[in-house]
PDB file of C-alpha atoms in Angstrom:
ATOM      1  CA  GLN A   1      95.579  69.525 -64.752  1.00  0.00           C
ATOM      2  CA  VAL A   2      92.069  70.249 -65.604  1.00  0.00           C
ATOM      3  CA  GLN A   3      91.200  72.340 -68.779  1.00  0.00           C
ATOM      4  CA  LEU A   4      87.857  73.753 -69.601  1.00  0.00           C
ATOM      5  CA  VAL A   5      86.448  75.028 -72.741  1.00  0.00           C
ATOM      6  CA  GLU A   6      82.930  76.565 -72.863  1.00  0.00           C
ATOM      7  CA  SER A   7      80.646  77.003 -75.889  1.00  0.00           C
ATOM      8  CA  GLY A   8      77.082  77.748 -76.568  1.00  0.00           C
ATOM      9  CA  GLY A   9      76.925  81.384 -75.985  1.00  0.00           C
ATOM     10  CA  ARG A  10      75.124  83.721 -78.584  1.00  0.00           C
ATOM     11  CA  LEU A  11      72.429  86.490 -78.884  1.00  0.00           C
ATOM     12  CA  VAL A  12      69.134  85.443 -78.010  1.00  0.00           C
ATOM     13  CA  GLN A  13      65.680  87.257 -77.546  1.00  0.00           C
ATOM     14  CA  ALA A  14      64.392  87.741 -74.030  1.00  0.00           C
ATOM     15  CA  GLY A  15      62.084  84.705 -73.029  1.00  0.00           C
ATOM     16  CA  GLY A  16      64.052  82.277 -75.082  1.00  0.00           C
ATOM     17  CA  SER A  17      66.426  79.505 -74.353  1.00  0.00           C
ATOM     18  CA  LEU A  18      70.149  78.526 -74.559  1.00  0.00           C
ATOM     19  CA  ARG A  19      72.310  75.519 -73.567  1.00  0.00           C
ATOM     20  CA  LEU A  20      75.977  76.407 -72.528  1.00  0.00           C
ATOM     21  CA  SER A  21      78.340  73.345 -72.521  1.00  0.00           C
ATOM     22  CA  CYS A  22      81.621  73.042 -70.854  1.00  0.00           C
ATOM     23  CA  ALA A  23      83.941  70.433 -71.974  1.00  0.00           C
ATOM     24  CA  ALA A  24      86.593  69.081 -69.357  1.00  0.00           C
ATOM     25  CA  SER A  25      89.959  67.611 -70.070  1.00  0.00           C
ATOM     26  CA  GLY A  26      92.249  65.751 -67.629  1.00  0.00           C
ATOM     27  CA  ARG A  27      91.492  63.442 -64.939  1.00  0.00           C
ATOM     28  CA  MET A  28      88.201  64.026 -63.290  1.00  0.00           C
ATOM     29  CA  PHE A  29      87.205  62.515 -59.901  1.00  0.00           C
ATOM     30  CA  SER A  30      83.691  62.128 -58.395  1.00  0.00           C
ATOM     31  CA  HIS A  31      84.355  64.497 -55.729  1.00  0.00           C
ATOM     32  CA  TYR A  32      85.284  67.487 -57.917  1.00  0.00           C
ATOM     33  CA  TYR A  33      82.647  70.360 -58.039  1.00  0.00           C
ATOM     34  CA  MET A  34      81.986  72.020 -61.521  1.00  0.00           C
ATOM     35  CA  GLY A  35      80.334  75.730 -61.358  1.00  0.00           C
ATOM     36  CA  TRP A  36      79.099  78.262 -63.746  1.00  0.00           C
ATOM     37  CA  PHE A  37      79.731  82.001 -63.017  1.00  0.00           C
ATOM     38  CA  ARG A  38      78.839  85.047 -64.893  1.00  0.00           C
ATOM     39  CA  GLN A  39      80.375  88.411 -65.121  1.00  0.00           C
ATOM     40  CA  VAL A  40      79.399  91.876 -66.517  1.00  0.00           C
ATOM     41  CA  PRO A  41      81.671  94.624 -67.295  1.00  0.00           C
ATOM     42  CA  GLY A  42      82.399  96.640 -64.115  1.00  0.00           C
ATOM     43  CA  LYS A  43      80.894  94.039 -61.638  1.00  0.00           C
ATOM     44  CA  GLU A  44      82.201  91.272 -59.811  1.00  0.00           C
ATOM     45  CA  ARG A  45      81.983  87.653 -61.036  1.00  0.00           C
ATOM     46  CA  GLU A  46      78.858  85.952 -59.897  1.00  0.00           C
ATOM     47  CA  PHE A  47      77.989  82.386 -58.863  1.00  0.00           C
ATOM     48  CA  VAL A  48      75.318  81.061 -60.947  1.00  0.00           C
ATOM     49  CA  ALA A  49      75.114  77.173 -60.224  1.00  0.00           C
ATOM     50  CA  ASP A  50      77.180  74.330 -59.334  1.00  0.00           C
ATOM     51  CA  ILE A  51      77.085  70.413 -59.111  1.00  0.00           C
ATOM     52  CA  MET A  52      79.246  67.677 -58.118  1.00  0.00           C
ATOM     53  CA  TRP A  53      81.072  65.691 -60.986  1.00  0.00           C
ATOM     54  CA  SER A  54      79.370  62.497 -59.989  1.00  0.00           C
ATOM     55  CA  GLY A  55      76.050  64.346 -60.246  1.00  0.00           C
ATOM     56  CA  GLY A  56      73.784  65.791 -57.396  1.00  0.00           C
ATOM     57  CA  SER A  57      74.199  68.428 -54.870  1.00  0.00           C
ATOM     58  CA  GLU A  58      73.277  71.070 -57.198  1.00  0.00           C
ATOM     59  CA  SER A  59      72.977  74.737 -56.220  1.00  0.00           C
ATOM     60  CA  TYR A  60      71.765  77.783 -57.848  1.00  0.00           C
ATOM     61  CA  LEU A  61      71.909  81.632 -57.385  1.00  0.00           C
ATOM     62  CA  GLY A  62      68.354  82.701 -56.285  1.00  0.00           C
ATOM     63  CA  SER A  63      67.542  84.782 -59.375  1.00  0.00           C
ATOM     64  CA  VAL A  64      67.974  81.621 -61.637  1.00  0.00           C
ATOM     65  CA  LYS A  65      66.393  79.008 -59.724  1.00  0.00           C
ATOM     66  CA  GLY A  66      63.489  77.619 -61.675  1.00  0.00           C
ATOM     67  CA  ARG A  67      64.761  78.837 -65.103  1.00  0.00           C
ATOM     68  CA  PHE A  68      68.440  77.418 -65.214  1.00  0.00           C
ATOM     69  CA  THR A  69      69.418  73.707 -64.710  1.00  0.00           C
ATOM     70  CA  ILE A  70      72.929  72.489 -64.397  1.00  0.00           C
ATOM     71  CA  SER A  71      73.874  69.038 -65.402  1.00  0.00           C
ATOM     72  CA  VAL A  72      76.699  66.618 -66.082  1.00  0.00           C
ATOM     73  CA  ASP A  73      77.660  63.829 -68.575  1.00  0.00           C
ATOM     74  CA  ASN A  74      80.428  62.026 -67.285  1.00  0.00           C
ATOM     75  CA  ALA A  75      80.833  59.750 -70.527  1.00  0.00           C
ATOM     76  CA  LYS A  76      81.117  62.936 -72.503  1.00  0.00           C
ATOM     77  CA  LYS A  77      83.118  64.909 -69.778  1.00  0.00           C
ATOM     78  CA  THR A  78      80.877  67.743 -70.140  1.00  0.00           C
ATOM     79  CA  VAL A  79      78.788  70.085 -68.041  1.00  0.00           C
ATOM     80  CA  TYR A  80      75.716  71.874 -69.271  1.00  0.00           C
ATOM     81  CA  LEU A  81      73.979  74.966 -68.187  1.00  0.00           C
ATOM     82  CA  GLN A  82      70.389  74.927 -69.374  1.00  0.00           C
ATOM     83  CA  MET A  83      68.721  78.498 -69.485  1.00  0.00           C
ATOM     84  CA  ASN A  84      65.238  79.138 -70.029  1.00  0.00           C
ATOM     85  CA  SER A  85      63.116  82.231 -69.834  1.00  0.00           C
ATOM     86  CA  LEU A  86      66.070  84.286 -70.202  1.00  0.00           C
ATOM     87  CA  LYS A  87      66.059  87.917 -69.075  1.00  0.00           C
ATOM     88  CA  PRO A  88      68.182  90.995 -70.365  1.00  0.00           C
ATOM     89  CA  GLU A  89      69.571  90.858 -66.906  1.00  0.00           C
ATOM     90  CA  ASP A  90      71.208  87.522 -67.742  1.00  0.00           C
ATOM     91  CA  THR A  91      73.385  89.209 -70.336  1.00  0.00           C
ATOM     92  CA  ALA A  92      77.249  88.444 -69.214  1.00  0.00           C
ATOM     93  CA  VAL A  93      80.088  86.416 -69.951  1.00  0.00           C
ATOM     94  CA  TYR A  94      79.624  82.914 -68.499  1.00  0.00           C
ATOM     95  CA  TYR A  95      82.668  81.136 -67.036  1.00  0.00           C
ATOM     96  CA  CYS A  96      82.845  77.417 -66.272  1.00  0.00           C
ATOM     97  CA  ALA A  97      84.908  76.495 -63.266  1.00  0.00           C
ATOM     98  CA  CYS A  98      86.292  73.539 -61.331  1.00  0.00           C
ATOM     99  CA  LYS A  99      87.227  72.892 -57.725  1.00  0.00           C
ATOM    100  CA  ILE A 100      88.403  69.534 -55.991  1.00  0.00           C
ATOM    101  CA  ASP A 101      86.094  69.587 -53.015  1.00  0.00           C
ATOM    102  CA  ALA A 102      82.924  71.249 -51.576  1.00  0.00           C
ATOM    103  CA  VAL A 103      85.351  73.611 -49.397  1.00  0.00           C
ATOM    104  CA  GLY A 104      87.866  74.341 -51.818  1.00  0.00           C
ATOM    105  CA  VAL A 105      88.109  77.597 -54.157  1.00  0.00           C
ATOM    106  CA  TYR A 106      87.637  77.123 -57.825  1.00  0.00           C
ATOM    107  CA  ALA A 107      91.031  76.716 -59.249  1.00  0.00           C
ATOM    108  CA  TYR A 108      90.444  75.966 -62.780  1.00  0.00           C
ATOM    109  CA  TRP A 109      88.649  78.199 -65.293  1.00  0.00           C
ATOM    110  CA  GLY A 110      87.570  78.198 -68.803  1.00  0.00           C
ATOM    111  CA  GLN A 111      87.819  81.298 -71.279  1.00  0.00           C
ATOM    112  CA  GLY A 112      84.213  82.344 -70.944  1.00  0.00           C
ATOM    113  CA  THR A 113      81.275  82.558 -73.502  1.00  0.00           C
ATOM    114  CA  GLN A 114      79.238  85.509 -74.115  1.00  0.00           C
ATOM    115  CA  VAL A 115      75.602  85.434 -73.718  1.00  0.00           C
ATOM    116  CA  THR A 116      73.473  88.345 -74.530  1.00  0.00           C
ATOM    117  CA  VAL A 117      69.755  88.473 -74.323  1.00  0.00           C
ATOM    118  CA  SER A 118      67.972  91.153 -76.175  1.00  0.00           C
ATOM    119  CA  SER A 119      64.671  92.838 -74.758  1.00  0.00           C
TER     120      SER A 119
END
């Protein structure tokens, strides 16, 4: 059983930076994928980025490419989302998620952390 806990969300001004963390517990395997998603009220949850637990195979939502970077620290069992040049439209609850392979669905989810970008 994988458990995920996000942290790092807060209020930040447009143009600023923020780093979100996702601490994982339970057995993790190199073929697992770790993802970040976000959701605003009234809209569907949106994929932001993902990466293999072993590192590599990163992918990003087009609108965040070049501004956000996903990374993983296996020793700390933590996944990060570095967000730079933040925009008001990045405001959302950000969720960390895990799936066991590239073609599976994200089965494990954290509770979310609020990111608010003021203009």
